[in-house]
Structure formats: C-alpha cells, structure tokens
Amino acid sequence: MRLKGLGVSPGIGIGRALVLKRSTRELRFRVPSALVPRELERLEQARSRSREQVEKIKGRMTDSVGADHAYLFDAQLLMLDDPMLIERAARIIRAERLNAESALQRSLQQISAFFDRAEDPYLRERKGDVADVVGRLCMNLRATGDPSDWFKGLEGPMVLVADEITPSVIAQLDWSVLAALVTDAGSWTYHTAILARSLRIPAVAGLHNASSVIPPGANMAVDGSTGEVITDPDQPALHQIAARRRRREAYEQSLDEFRPLPAVTIDGVVIRLEANIETPDDASRAEQRGAEGIGLFRSEFLLAGGGQSALAEEAQFTAYRRLLEGADGRRVTVRTFDVSEPQLPIEHAGVEGTRTPLGLRGIRLSLALDEIFQAQLRALLRAAAHGPLRIMFPFVSGVEELRAARAAVARAADTLRSRGLPAPAVPIGVMIEVPSAALTADLLAPEADFFSLGTNDLIQYCLAVDRTDDRVSRLYEPLHPAILRTIRLVVRAARRHRIPVAVCGEMAADPALLTLLIGLGLTEFSMAPASIGVAKQVLRGVSAAEARRMAGRALLGRTSAEVERTLTEFLAPAAGDEVHRTTPHTANETRRL
Ligand code: PEP
Ligand code: MG
C-alpha cells in the first residue's frame, strides 16, 4: 500500500507500525512471542473489570428505571462471556502476536461482518452492543498510559502511526527506536512536525486515514521529504528507498561545509541565524550546526512528562542554567510557557470556565496563574547570571498584556532581591504572532526590547486557517499578500523604534521564503538547527539589494500565486541546483532528492 501525505520532517525511516488512536485511546502493535502471555493476561483482566462495571451499571438501571430496562446489560454480560468475542481475540493474540487492543478490534470487525450479513434486523442492531462492550474492554486495557513505556520490550525500529499526537507525547518516547512518525492530522507548522524536525525523526503528516488503514506490525518505509509512506515494500521499492536515503545523506553532508561560514549576503549584509530548540541539551548541538545563539527556546517542553515538579522554580532554574551553559556565552531567548490550561501538569489550575483553543493560552494563561508565572520568571532571572538571556512572551495581543507581563517580571525581581539574590536586568521581547499585536507593533515597540515574528501562528490567525488541520493546509499560505503586508508593518515599526526584529516561525526555514524575508528587510532568523546549513548556503548566494527590489515587486502581487511567481522568477537562475525550498509550498526541489 502506498499513501501520500505532506513530508514535514526530511529523512527516510524504516520500521514496524505501532498504531495510536488518540481519539479512542487505543494503541495497536505486534508483540514478540515472549510477551504473548502478558497480552492474554491483560485481556483477561480487562474482561473481569468490565464484568464488574457492567454488573454495577445493571444494578443502577434496575434501581432507577426497573428491571425491564436493565436487560440490555444482561446482553452485554453474556457477550463478555461469549467465546465468540474474548476467545476469538485470544486466538488472534496467539496466532498473530497482536496486542490485546488490536486483537479485540480485529475480533469486533469479524463479528460486525457476521452481523452485517444477518437477515434479522434485531441481530443487525446487536452490532452496536458488541462495539460498546469492546469499547469498554479497550478502556479497561488503558494501553495508552505512559508514552515512555510504549516501545518497551518491542523489537526493532518502530514507525509510530497516529491519528494525531501531541509534542509532549513525542517528547516522552524512546527516540532511539523511533524510525519515523506518520499522522492523519497536521501540516508543516504542526508542533509535532516542528519537534520531529528538531529531533531529526522523518515524519509525514496530513495522511487523513493512515491510522485506520495501516495494520499494526506492518513493515513501513517513510520518506519525510516527499511525503511517501509505503507499507510492506517489495525488493525494488526497498532498493529505491535505500538509494534515496544515500542521496539525502550525501546532500546533508554537503551542507556541513556551510555551517561554520559567516552568514553574509553577497553584497555584505550580515545575517544572524539562531536556533529554535526544545530541550536544554539541544543548545550545544545547535552551535555545532552553525547557530549563533538560541532564538527560541520553547520552555513548555520542560513540562512534558515531568509532572507537577517540572513547574517548580528550582527545577526550572536548573534547566535554564544548563541551557545557558550549553549555549556557551551565546545569546539565548527563552519564551515563557506557551500552553493552554489542560497542558499544564496539574489536575486543575484553578481557572474556571470552558476550554477553547483561543481561550487561556500563552501570556494570557501566565497572567491568570500568577504563582506559576512568578516561579518561571524567578527561575529565569536567577539563570540570567549564567549567560546572556532574553525573555520573550508568547501570544501577546496588545500593549496592556505586555505591561502586565513586564510588571510581573519586576515583581519576580523584587522577590529575588528580598531573598538577597541578584536579579539582573534582561531584555524583554514580544512574539508577534497575533494579528492585533502586528497591527499595533508601533505601540508595542516603544515598550519592548525586541520583537520576534512567530509566523506559524501569525499566518494561522491572519488567514483564519488552523495550522493543524490537514483539510485546509493548502490555504495556509505564507505568500498571501496579507502576510507580506503584515510583516512589512512590523519591520517598519521595529525599525522606527530601533528595536531588533527576528523571525522564529517556520517561514525562515524555507530557503525561498528566507530570500523574500531578507528582501522585506529582516536580518535575524531562528530555525530548527537542521535548517541552518541550507539557510547559510542560500543567503550567501543572495544579494540583499536585489532581494529588496524583488520584495518590492512581490508586495504588488494581488494573490499568493502572483507573489509566488515573482519569487520563483527571482530564484529561477538557481533552480538547477537541488538546494532550495523545503516547505510544502515550495518543496519541488527537495522532492527530487
Ligand atoms: C510561531 O507561532 O511562529 C512560533 C514560532 O511559535 P510556535 O510554533 O511554538 O507556536
Ligand atoms: Mg506560536
């Protein structure tokens, strides 16, 4: 079977499928023979737990609406004892070495097919009851527990196939066995895709139904550049994949020579290239890959799998100090937690009300949860004694939030001083990623020390296109005239108020778009460490003056297509070499690799 999605993290991974259905909390995989008894035991335990629960439900129904209505649950109890379901699943575990959840699902499919063929409408309706019982059994198996245990005892490199998956889950996995990642949802700026690129795990997103059609345990080859996913590849396909992998590795190596070179355009404009990283240990690796500093440390990744203790001032201080030490005197920009309340590792943070994606997130959440915010700010200010640190706030929508956040920094500094500790002054910056912040950049600039354009969210909110929804990913258009104008507005405001402005969104990592951004007057960029080599290679061949003239023409474009044409014409002389363009919008060259 061949599937085609969006290649969101380059490289080729080969391994066996482990299927995660987050929507139903199911994990499906093939186990080594030694683990077959464990799966049979889990199945049996789930059966007895389900039995107890259904008995209780039946009793409750009998008490409240009478025994007449409780008969439905008698049927479910019978199903739990019926060899047709559990015994069938046990046979599948023994014969196919599937884990208990997969075996139950297979069993359900077979029984459903049987019911579908039945003439009797009563029997056909029983299909729903069996599905209900299987759902309960799977719930009681609770296989999706701790992601760090998922690959335990399993053989060989694994390809994780998920309907959707959060970065915190990826952060907890054993990466040494994770050969590749494929997801039904997602796009280039999906956080999980960003993390996969950082970890250099090949990934394909936007496959729509991979988690339904790829069987657990299938052999898989995943090409994170082209977006191709092949299950059970034959010999010729494997040869082709191996050749592609060799070409890709040779290309990666060819970039190494650019990493130590200065980032200067051919007409002498000095560009600053920094790295976006997610763990403190990435800092030294980023430097090896040619980064001049850390332009974005996504601090919320410290919370992945760490439980409530990850929020403690001391734990954070240790992490930030390690980060600064790893950066070895280079500038480090830490973004305060960019999470929404359910992502915090605490039962209930104490903020009442319904949860929505555009609700309490980023700086809004930090301002609502003062204790947590203060602990983070104190940890950061203490760490600032160990290197050149900058603090940046995510999801700021206007001047009031920036003032409130700055006041919080001042209070954290006062607390430290009252403890007799130093609290050095650190530059305070704003991520420009909410359209209202971009539109009021001239008001924010006098009160901020720097800006960083978060184009991932800026594009999503300017164009009203969910960056994680594969069905609208073609509308996620960095070359939309609205985006060019917004960026120009922010650059002008920053220039007028003499504060630096960088781009830390994924736009900067696309060499073609990088050229356009240089043309729009930007000279500071932050990107995944793996992208720095290509970025240097490209910008060292660009004239900033010519790029400015091209950007002037691009700004006259009325549609994304017109803007793209201007950019393509400008890049045309270089189109023969295989370097340019890595995002789905302009990925043709990379696809040839
Ligand atoms: C952005 O929005 O562009 C950004 C860099 O932040 P994140 O991708 O973490 O939302
Ligand atoms: Mg963002």
Coordinates of C-alpha atoms and ligand atoms in Angstrom, one line a residue:
M1 CA 0.0 0.0 0.0
R2 CA 1.3 3.5 -0.9
L3 CA 0.0 6.6 0.8
K4 CA 0.9 10.2 0.1
G5 CA 0.9 13.0 2.7
L6 CA 2.9 16.1 3.5
G7 CA 6.6 15.4 4.1
V8 CA 7.2 17.5 7.2
S9 CA 10.5 16.3 8.5
P10 CA 13.0 15.1 6.0
G11 CA 14.8 11.8 6.0
I12 CA 13.8 8.1 5.5
G13 CA 12.7 5.8 8.2
I14 CA 12.1 2.1 8.0
G15 CA 10.4 0.1 10.8
R16 CA 7.3 -1.7 12.0
A17 CA 4.0 0.1 12.6
L18 CA 2.8 0.9 16.0
V19 CA -0.7 2.5 15.6
L20 CA -2.0 5.0 18.1
K21 CA -5.7 6.1 18.0
R22 CA -5.7 9.0 20.3
S23 CA -9.4 9.7 19.7
T24 CA -10.2 6.3 21.2
R25 CA -7.1 6.0 23.4
E26 CA -6.0 2.8 21.6
L27 CA -2.5 1.6 20.9
R28 CA -2.0 -1.2 18.4
F29 CA 1.2 -3.1 17.7
R30 CA 2.7 -6.6 17.2
V31 CA 4.4 -8.1 20.3
P32 CA 7.4 -10.5 20.4
S33 CA 6.4 -14.1 21.3
A34 CA 7.7 -13.7 24.9
L35 CA 5.0 -11.0 25.5
V36 CA 2.0 -13.1 24.3
P37 CA 1.2 -14.4 27.8
R38 CA 1.2 -10.8 29.1
E39 CA -1.3 -9.7 26.4
L40 CA -3.6 -12.7 27.3
E41 CA -3.4 -11.8 30.9
R42 CA -4.3 -8.1 30.2
L43 CA -7.3 -9.3 28.1
E44 CA -8.5 -11.5 31.0
Q45 CA -8.1 -8.6 33.5
A46 CA -10.0 -6.2 31.2
R47 CA -12.8 -8.8 30.9
S48 CA -13.2 -9.2 34.7
R49 CA -13.0 -5.4 35.3
S50 CA -15.6 -4.8 32.5
R51 CA -17.8 -7.5 34.0
E52 CA -17.8 -5.8 37.5
Q53 CA -18.6 -2.4 35.8
V54 CA -21.5 -3.7 33.7
E55 CA -23.0 -5.5 36.8
K56 CA -22.9 -2.2 38.6
I57 CA -24.5 -0.3 35.7
K58 CA -27.2 -3.0 35.5
G59 CA -27.9 -2.6 39.3
R60 CA -28.2 1.1 39.0
M61 CA -30.6 0.9 36.0
T62 CA -32.7 -1.7 37.8
D63 CA -33.0 0.7 40.8
S64 CA -33.8 3.7 38.9
V65 CA -35.9 2.6 35.9
G66 CA -36.8 -1.0 36.7
A67 CA -35.5 -4.4 35.8
D68 CA -37.3 -4.3 32.4
H69 CA -34.8 -1.8 31.1
A70 CA -31.8 -3.5 32.5
Y71 CA -32.0 -6.4 30.1
L72 CA -29.6 -4.6 27.7
F73 CA -26.8 -5.0 30.1
D74 CA -27.6 -8.7 30.5
A75 CA -26.8 -9.0 26.8
Q76 CA -23.5 -7.2 27.4
L77 CA -22.7 -9.5 30.3
L78 CA -23.4 -12.5 28.0
M79 CA -21.1 -11.0 25.4
L80 CA -18.3 -10.7 27.9
D81 CA -18.5 -14.5 28.5
D82 CA -19.2 -15.4 24.9
P83 CA -16.2 -17.2 23.3
M84 CA -17.1 -15.5 20.0
L85 CA -15.6 -12.3 21.3
I86 CA -13.0 -12.8 24.0
E87 CA -11.8 -16.3 22.9
R88 CA -11.6 -15.1 19.3
A89 CA -9.4 -12.2 20.5
A90 CA -7.2 -14.5 22.5
R91 CA -6.8 -16.7 19.4
I92 CA -5.7 -13.7 17.4
I93 CA -3.2 -12.7 20.1
R94 CA -1.7 -16.2 20.0
A95 CA -1.7 -16.6 16.2
E96 CA -0.8 -13.1 15.1
R97 CA 1.1 -11.8 18.1
L98 CA -1.1 -8.7 18.2
N99 CA -1.5 -6.7 21.4
A100 CA -4.9 -7.1 23.2
E101 CA -6.4 -3.9 21.8
S102 CA -5.6 -4.8 18.2
A103 CA -6.9 -8.3 18.7
L104 CA -10.2 -7.0 20.2
Q105 CA -10.6 -4.6 17.3
R106 CA -10.0 -7.4 14.8
S107 CA -12.4 -9.6 16.6
L108 CA -15.0 -6.8 16.5
Q109 CA -14.5 -6.4 12.8
Q110 CA -15.1 -10.1 12.2
I111 CA -18.2 -10.2 14.4
S112 CA -19.6 -7.0 12.8
A113 CA -19.2 -8.5 9.3
F114 CA -21.1 -11.5 10.6
F115 CA -23.9 -9.3 11.9
D116 CA -24.0 -7.2 8.7
R117 CA -24.8 -10.4 6.8
A118 CA -27.6 -11.4 9.2
E119 CA -31.2 -11.1 7.7
D120 CA -32.8 -10.5 11.1
P121 CA -32.8 -6.7 11.9
Y122 CA -32.7 -7.4 15.7
L123 CA -29.4 -9.2 15.2
R124 CA -28.0 -6.4 13.0
E125 CA -28.7 -4.0 15.7
R126 CA -26.6 -6.0 18.2
K127 CA -23.5 -4.8 16.4
G128 CA -23.7 -1.6 18.4
D129 CA -23.8 -3.5 21.6
V130 CA -20.7 -5.5 20.7
A131 CA -18.9 -2.3 19.8
D132 CA -19.9 -0.8 23.2
V133 CA -18.5 -3.9 25.0
V134 CA -15.3 -3.7 23.0
G135 CA -15.0 0.0 23.8
R136 CA -15.3 -0.8 27.5
L137 CA -12.7 -3.6 27.3
C138 CA -10.3 -1.3 25.5
M139 CA -10.9 1.5 28.0
N140 CA -10.0 -1.0 30.8
L141 CA -6.9 -2.1 29.0
R142 CA -5.6 1.5 29.3
A143 CA -2.7 0.8 27.0
T144 CA -2.1 4.4 26.2
G145 CA -0.7 5.0 29.7
D146 CA 2.9 6.4 29.9
P147 CA 4.4 7.1 26.4
S148 CA 7.9 6.3 27.7
D149 CA 6.7 2.7 28.1
W150 CA 5.2 2.2 24.7
F151 CA 8.2 0.7 23.0
K152 CA 9.3 -1.4 26.0
G153 CA 10.0 -5.0 25.0
L154 CA 9.1 -4.4 21.3
E155 CA 11.5 -5.4 18.6
G156 CA 13.4 -3.1 16.3
P157 CA 12.8 0.3 14.9
M158 CA 9.2 1.5 15.1
V159 CA 7.1 3.8 12.9
L160 CA 4.5 5.5 15.0
V161 CA 1.3 5.8 13.1
A162 CA -1.2 8.1 14.9
D163 CA -4.4 9.9 14.1
E164 CA -3.0 12.9 15.9
I165 CA -0.3 13.2 18.5
T166 CA 0.9 16.0 20.8
P167 CA 4.5 17.1 21.0
S168 CA 4.6 16.3 24.7
V169 CA 3.9 12.6 23.8
I170 CA 6.7 12.7 21.2
A171 CA 9.0 14.2 23.8
Q172 CA 8.4 11.3 26.1
L173 CA 9.0 8.5 23.6
D174 CA 12.2 6.4 23.3
W175 CA 13.7 8.1 20.2
S176 CA 16.4 5.5 19.8
V177 CA 13.7 3.1 18.4
L178 CA 11.5 5.6 16.7
A179 CA 12.4 5.4 13.0
A180 CA 9.6 7.7 11.7
L181 CA 6.3 9.3 12.5
V182 CA 3.2 9.5 10.4
T183 CA 0.0 11.2 11.3
D184 CA -3.5 11.6 9.9
A185 CA -3.7 15.2 11.0
G186 CA -1.2 18.0 10.8
S187 CA 0.8 20.2 8.5
W188 CA 4.3 21.7 8.2
T189 CA 3.8 24.0 11.2
Y190 CA 2.1 21.4 13.4
H191 CA 4.0 21.5 16.6
T192 CA 4.6 17.8 16.4
A193 CA 6.2 18.3 13.0
I194 CA 8.4 21.0 14.3
L195 CA 9.6 18.8 17.1
A196 CA 10.2 15.9 14.7
R197 CA 12.4 18.1 12.6
S198 CA 14.3 19.1 15.7
L199 CA 14.8 15.5 16.7
R200 CA 15.6 14.6 13.1
I201 CA 12.9 12.0 13.0
P202 CA 11.5 11.6 9.5
A203 CA 7.8 12.5 9.5
V204 CA 4.8 12.6 7.2
A205 CA 1.6 14.4 8.2
G206 CA -1.8 15.1 6.7
L207 CA -2.5 11.4 5.7
H208 CA -6.2 11.6 6.7
N209 CA -6.7 7.9 7.5
A210 CA -3.3 6.2 7.9
S211 CA -4.1 5.1 11.4
S212 CA -7.2 3.3 10.2
V213 CA -5.7 1.6 7.1
I214 CA -2.2 0.7 8.2
P215 CA -2.2 -2.6 10.1
P216 CA -0.2 -2.8 13.4
G217 CA 3.1 -4.5 12.9
A218 CA 3.3 -3.8 9.1
N219 CA 6.7 -3.1 7.7
M220 CA 6.9 0.5 6.6
A221 CA 9.1 2.9 4.7
V222 CA 8.5 6.6 5.3
D223 CA 10.0 9.4 3.2
G224 CA 9.7 12.6 5.2
S225 CA 10.8 14.7 2.2
T226 CA 8.4 13.5 -0.4
G227 CA 5.5 12.5 2.0
E228 CA 5.5 8.9 0.7
V229 CA 4.5 6.1 3.0
I230 CA 4.8 2.5 1.8
T231 CA 3.6 -0.5 3.7
D232 CA 5.3 -3.8 3.1
P233 CA 7.6 -2.5 0.4
D234 CA 8.9 -5.1 -2.1
Q235 CA 12.6 -5.5 -3.0
P236 CA 12.7 -3.0 -5.9
A237 CA 10.9 -0.4 -3.7
L238 CA 13.4 -1.1 -0.9
H239 CA 16.4 -0.6 -3.3
Q240 CA 14.9 2.7 -4.5
I241 CA 14.4 3.9 -0.9
A242 CA 17.9 2.9 0.1
A243 CA 19.3 4.9 -2.9
R244 CA 17.2 7.9 -2.0
R245 CA 18.5 7.7 1.6
R246 CA 22.1 7.7 0.4
R247 CA 21.5 10.7 -1.8
R248 CA 19.8 12.5 1.1
E249 CA 22.7 11.8 3.4
A250 CA 25.2 13.0 0.9
Y251 CA 23.2 16.2 0.5
E252 CA 23.0 16.7 4.3
Q253 CA 26.8 16.2 4.4
S254 CA 27.4 18.7 1.6
L255 CA 25.7 21.3 3.8
D256 CA 28.2 20.8 6.6
E257 CA 30.8 22.9 4.9
F258 CA 28.5 25.9 5.1
R259 CA 27.8 25.6 8.8
P260 CA 31.0 27.3 10.1
L261 CA 31.0 30.1 7.4
P262 CA 29.7 33.6 8.2
A263 CA 26.1 34.3 7.3
V264 CA 26.6 37.2 4.9
T265 CA 24.8 38.0 1.7
I266 CA 26.9 38.6 -1.4
D267 CA 26.5 42.4 -1.0
G268 CA 27.8 42.2 2.6
V269 CA 24.6 42.3 4.7
V270 CA 25.3 40.4 7.9
I271 CA 22.5 38.0 8.8
R272 CA 22.1 36.4 12.2
L273 CA 21.0 32.8 12.3
E274 CA 19.9 31.3 15.5
A275 CA 18.2 28.0 16.5
N276 CA 14.8 27.0 17.7
I277 CA 15.2 24.3 20.3
E278 CA 13.0 22.4 22.7
T279 CA 15.4 20.9 25.3
P280 CA 18.4 22.4 27.2
D281 CA 20.7 19.8 25.8
D282 CA 19.9 20.9 22.2
A283 CA 21.9 24.2 22.9
S284 CA 25.3 22.8 22.3
R285 CA 24.2 20.7 19.3
A286 CA 22.7 23.9 17.8
E287 CA 26.0 25.6 17.9
Q288 CA 27.7 22.7 16.1
R289 CA 25.1 23.0 13.4
G290 CA 26.1 26.7 12.8
A291 CA 23.7 28.6 15.1
E292 CA 24.9 31.9 16.6
G293 CA 22.6 31.5 19.6
I294 CA 19.2 30.3 20.6
G295 CA 16.4 32.4 19.1
L296 CA 13.6 30.4 20.6
F297 CA 13.6 28.0 23.5
R298 CA 10.1 26.6 23.7
S299 CA 10.1 26.4 27.5
E300 CA 6.8 24.5 27.7
F301 CA 8.7 21.3 26.6
L302 CA 10.2 21.2 30.1
L303 CA 6.7 20.3 31.2
A304 CA 6.4 17.2 29.0
G305 CA 6.1 14.1 31.2
G306 CA 7.6 15.9 34.2
G307 CA 4.5 16.1 36.4
Q308 CA 3.9 19.0 38.7
S309 CA 7.5 19.1 39.9
A310 CA 8.5 20.4 36.5
L311 CA 6.8 23.7 37.4
A312 CA 9.0 24.2 40.5
E313 CA 11.3 27.2 40.5
E314 CA 14.4 25.1 41.3
A315 CA 13.7 22.5 38.6
Q316 CA 13.3 25.3 36.0
F317 CA 16.3 27.2 37.2
T318 CA 18.5 24.1 36.8
A319 CA 17.1 23.6 33.2
Y320 CA 17.7 27.3 32.2
R321 CA 21.2 27.3 33.7
R322 CA 22.0 24.1 31.7
L323 CA 20.6 25.7 28.6
L324 CA 22.7 28.9 29.1
E325 CA 25.8 26.8 29.8
G326 CA 25.2 24.7 26.8
A327 CA 25.0 27.9 24.7
D328 CA 28.4 28.8 25.9
G329 CA 28.1 32.5 26.1
R330 CA 25.9 32.9 23.0
R331 CA 22.6 34.7 23.3
V332 CA 19.6 32.6 24.5
T333 CA 15.9 33.7 24.1
V334 CA 13.5 31.8 26.3
R335 CA 9.9 32.0 25.6
T336 CA 7.7 31.7 28.7
F337 CA 5.3 28.8 28.7
D338 CA 3.1 28.7 25.6
V339 CA 0.4 26.3 26.7
S340 CA -3.2 26.2 27.4
E341 CA -4.5 25.1 30.8
P342 CA -5.1 21.4 30.1
Q343 CA -1.5 21.1 29.0
L344 CA -0.2 22.2 32.4
P345 CA 0.9 19.2 34.5
I346 CA -1.6 19.8 37.3
E347 CA -5.1 18.5 38.0
H348 CA -6.8 21.8 37.8
A349 CA -5.0 25.1 37.6
G350 CA -7.9 27.0 39.2
V351 CA -9.2 28.9 36.2
E352 CA -12.9 28.3 35.9
G353 CA -14.8 28.1 32.6
T354 CA -14.9 26.1 29.4
R355 CA -11.6 25.4 27.5
T356 CA -11.3 26.6 23.9
P357 CA -8.3 26.8 21.6
L358 CA -8.4 30.6 21.6
G359 CA -9.0 30.8 25.3
L360 CA -6.4 31.0 28.1
R361 CA -3.2 30.3 26.3
G362 CA 0.4 31.7 26.3
I363 CA 0.8 35.0 28.1
R364 CA -3.0 35.1 29.0
L365 CA -2.6 31.9 31.0
S366 CA 0.6 33.0 32.7
L367 CA -1.1 36.3 33.7
A368 CA -4.1 34.3 35.1
L369 CA -1.9 31.9 37.0
D370 CA 0.4 34.3 38.9
E371 CA 2.1 31.7 41.1
I372 CA 3.2 29.6 38.2
F373 CA 4.3 32.6 36.2
Q374 CA 6.3 34.1 39.1
A375 CA 8.1 30.8 39.6
Q376 CA 9.1 30.7 35.9
L377 CA 10.2 34.3 36.0
R378 CA 12.3 33.9 39.1
A379 CA 13.9 30.8 37.7
L380 CA 14.8 32.8 34.5
L381 CA 16.1 35.8 36.3
R382 CA 18.3 33.6 38.5
A383 CA 19.6 31.8 35.5
A384 CA 20.4 35.1 33.8
A385 CA 23.5 35.3 36.0
H386 CA 24.9 32.3 33.9
G387 CA 24.7 33.8 30.4
P388 CA 23.1 36.4 28.1
L389 CA 19.4 35.6 28.5
R390 CA 16.4 37.3 26.9
I391 CA 12.8 36.6 27.9
M392 CA 10.1 36.6 25.3
F393 CA 6.3 36.4 25.8
P394 CA 4.0 34.3 23.5
F395 CA 0.6 35.2 22.2
V396 CA 0.7 38.8 23.3
S397 CA -2.3 40.7 21.8
G398 CA -1.6 44.2 22.8
V399 CA 0.2 46.8 25.0
E400 CA -1.8 46.0 28.2
E401 CA -0.6 42.4 28.3
L402 CA 2.9 43.5 27.7
R403 CA 2.7 46.0 30.5
A404 CA 1.2 43.3 32.8
A405 CA 3.9 40.9 31.9
R406 CA 6.7 43.4 32.4
A407 CA 5.2 44.2 35.8
A408 CA 5.3 40.5 36.7
V409 CA 9.0 40.4 35.8
A410 CA 9.6 43.4 38.1
R411 CA 7.8 41.6 40.9
A412 CA 9.8 38.5 40.4
A413 CA 13.0 40.6 40.5
D414 CA 11.8 42.2 43.8
T415 CA 11.2 38.8 45.3
L416 CA 14.7 37.7 44.4
R417 CA 16.2 40.8 45.8
S418 CA 14.3 40.4 49.0
R419 CA 15.8 36.9 49.3
G420 CA 19.3 38.5 48.9
L421 CA 19.7 37.2 45.4
P422 CA 20.8 39.2 42.3
A423 CA 18.1 39.9 39.7
P424 CA 19.9 41.1 36.5
A425 CA 18.0 43.2 34.0
V426 CA 17.2 41.1 31.0
P427 CA 15.8 42.3 27.6
I428 CA 12.1 41.6 27.3
G429 CA 10.6 40.8 24.0
V430 CA 7.3 40.1 22.4
M431 CA 6.4 37.4 19.9
I432 CA 4.4 38.9 17.1
E433 CA 2.0 36.1 16.3
V434 CA -1.4 37.5 17.0
P435 CA -2.7 39.9 14.3
S436 CA -3.7 42.5 16.8
A437 CA 0.0 42.6 18.0
A438 CA 1.2 43.0 14.4
L439 CA -1.3 45.8 13.8
T440 CA -0.2 47.6 17.0
A441 CA 3.5 46.9 16.5
D442 CA 4.2 50.7 16.5
L443 CA 2.6 50.9 20.0
L444 CA 4.3 47.8 21.3
A445 CA 7.8 48.7 20.0
P446 CA 8.5 51.6 22.4
E447 CA 7.7 49.3 25.3
A448 CA 9.6 46.1 24.1
D449 CA 13.3 45.4 23.8
F450 CA 12.8 43.2 20.7
F451 CA 10.3 41.5 18.5
S452 CA 10.2 38.0 17.1
L453 CA 7.7 37.2 14.4
G454 CA 6.0 33.9 15.1
T455 CA 4.9 33.4 11.5
N456 CA 3.4 29.9 12.3
D457 CA 0.6 31.4 14.4
L458 CA 0.6 34.8 12.6
I459 CA -0.3 33.1 9.3
Q460 CA -2.8 30.8 11.0
Y461 CA -4.7 33.7 12.7
C462 CA -4.3 36.3 9.9
L463 CA -5.8 33.8 7.3
A464 CA -8.1 32.0 9.8
V465 CA -6.6 28.6 8.8
D466 CA -6.0 26.0 11.5
R467 CA -2.3 25.0 11.2
T468 CA -3.0 21.5 12.5
D469 CA -6.0 20.8 10.2
D470 CA -4.8 18.8 7.1
R471 CA -8.0 19.6 5.2
V472 CA -7.3 23.3 5.0
S473 CA -3.5 23.1 4.8
R474 CA -3.5 24.3 1.1
L475 CA -5.0 27.6 2.4
Y476 CA -2.1 28.1 4.9
E477 CA -0.3 30.4 2.6
P478 CA 2.8 32.3 3.7
L479 CA 2.9 34.2 0.4
H480 CA -0.6 35.7 0.8
P481 CA -0.4 39.4 0.3
A482 CA -1.9 39.9 3.8
I483 CA 1.1 38.2 5.3
L484 CA 3.7 40.2 3.3
R485 CA 1.9 43.4 4.3
T486 CA 1.7 42.4 8.0
I487 CA 5.4 41.6 8.1
R488 CA 6.3 44.9 6.4
L489 CA 4.3 46.7 9.0
V490 CA 6.1 45.0 11.9
V491 CA 9.5 45.5 10.3
R492 CA 8.8 49.2 9.8
A493 CA 7.6 49.7 13.4
A494 CA 10.6 47.9 14.8
R495 CA 13.0 50.0 12.6
R496 CA 11.3 53.3 13.6
H497 CA 11.7 52.5 17.3
R498 CA 15.2 51.0 16.8
I499 CA 14.5 47.6 18.3
P500 CA 15.6 44.3 16.7
V501 CA 13.1 42.1 15.0
A502 CA 13.6 38.4 14.1
V503 CA 11.6 35.7 12.5
C504 CA 11.3 32.5 14.6
G505 CA 8.4 30.9 12.7
E506 CA 9.0 28.1 10.1
M507 CA 8.9 30.6 7.2
A508 CA 12.5 31.4 7.9
A509 CA 13.5 27.8 7.4
D510 CA 12.3 27.7 3.8
P511 CA 15.2 29.0 1.7
A512 CA 12.9 30.6 -0.9
L513 CA 10.8 32.4 1.8
L514 CA 14.0 33.3 3.6
T515 CA 15.1 35.2 0.5
L516 CA 11.8 37.1 0.5
L517 CA 12.1 37.9 4.2
I518 CA 15.6 39.3 3.6
G519 CA 14.1 41.4 0.9
L520 CA 11.5 42.6 3.4
G521 CA 14.3 44.0 5.5
L522 CA 14.8 41.2 8.0
T523 CA 18.3 40.2 9.1
E524 CA 17.7 37.9 12.1
F525 CA 16.2 34.5 11.9
S526 CA 15.7 31.5 14.1
M527 CA 15.0 28.0 12.8
A528 CA 15.5 24.3 13.6
P529 CA 19.2 23.6 13.8
A530 CA 19.0 21.2 10.9
S531 CA 17.8 24.0 8.6
I532 CA 20.8 26.3 9.3
G533 CA 23.2 24.8 6.8
V534 CA 20.8 25.3 3.9
A535 CA 19.9 28.8 5.1
K536 CA 23.5 29.8 5.1
Q537 CA 24.2 28.3 1.7
V538 CA 21.3 30.1 0.2
L539 CA 21.8 33.6 1.8
R540 CA 25.4 33.6 0.9
G541 CA 24.3 33.5 -2.7
V542 CA 21.7 36.2 -2.4
S543 CA 22.1 40.0 -3.0
A544 CA 20.1 41.7 -0.3
A545 CA 19.7 44.8 -2.5
E546 CA 18.2 42.6 -5.3
A547 CA 16.1 40.7 -2.8
R548 CA 14.7 44.1 -1.7
R549 CA 13.8 45.0 -5.2
M550 CA 12.1 41.6 -5.7
A551 CA 10.2 42.0 -2.4
G552 CA 9.0 45.4 -3.6
R553 CA 7.5 43.7 -6.7
A554 CA 6.1 40.9 -4.6
L555 CA 4.3 43.4 -2.4
L556 CA 2.4 44.5 -5.5
G557 CA 1.1 40.9 -6.0
R558 CA -2.7 40.7 -5.6
T559 CA -2.8 36.9 -4.9
S560 CA -0.4 34.3 -3.4
A561 CA 0.1 33.0 -6.9
E562 CA 1.3 36.3 -8.2
V563 CA 3.6 36.7 -5.2
E564 CA 4.9 33.2 -5.8
R565 CA 5.6 33.9 -9.5
T566 CA 7.7 37.0 -8.6
L567 CA 9.7 34.9 -6.1
T568 CA 10.1 32.0 -8.5
E569 CA 11.3 34.3 -11.3
F570 CA 13.9 35.8 -8.9
L571 CA 15.1 32.3 -7.8
A572 CA 15.0 30.8 -11.3
P573 CA 18.7 31.0 -12.1
A574 CA 19.4 28.9 -9.0
A575 CA 16.6 26.4 -9.7
G576 CA 19.0 24.0 -11.3
D577 CA 20.8 23.1 -8.0
E578 CA 19.0 20.9 -5.5
V579 CA 19.2 23.2 -2.5
H580 CA 16.2 25.4 -2.5
R581 CA 12.8 25.1 -0.8
T582 CA 11.8 22.8 1.9
T583 CA 8.2 23.6 2.9
P584 CA 5.2 22.1 1.2
H585 CA 4.6 25.3 -0.6
T586 CA 7.8 25.3 -2.5
A587 CA 9.1 21.8 -1.9
N588 CA 9.7 20.7 -5.5
E589 CA 13.4 20.8 -5.4
T590 CA 13.7 18.8 -2.2
R591 CA 11.3 16.3 -3.6
R592 CA 13.8 15.4 -6.2
L593 CA 16.2 14.2 -3.6
Ligands
PEP1 C1 5.2 30.7 15.8 O1 4.0 30.7 16.1 O2 5.6 31.0 14.7 C2 6.2 30.1 16.7 C3 7.5 30.2 16.5 O3 5.7 29.5 17.8 P1 5.1 28.1 17.9 O4 5.3 27.4 16.6 O5 5.7 27.4 19.0 O6 3.6 28.4 18.1
MG2 MG 3.3 30.5 18.1

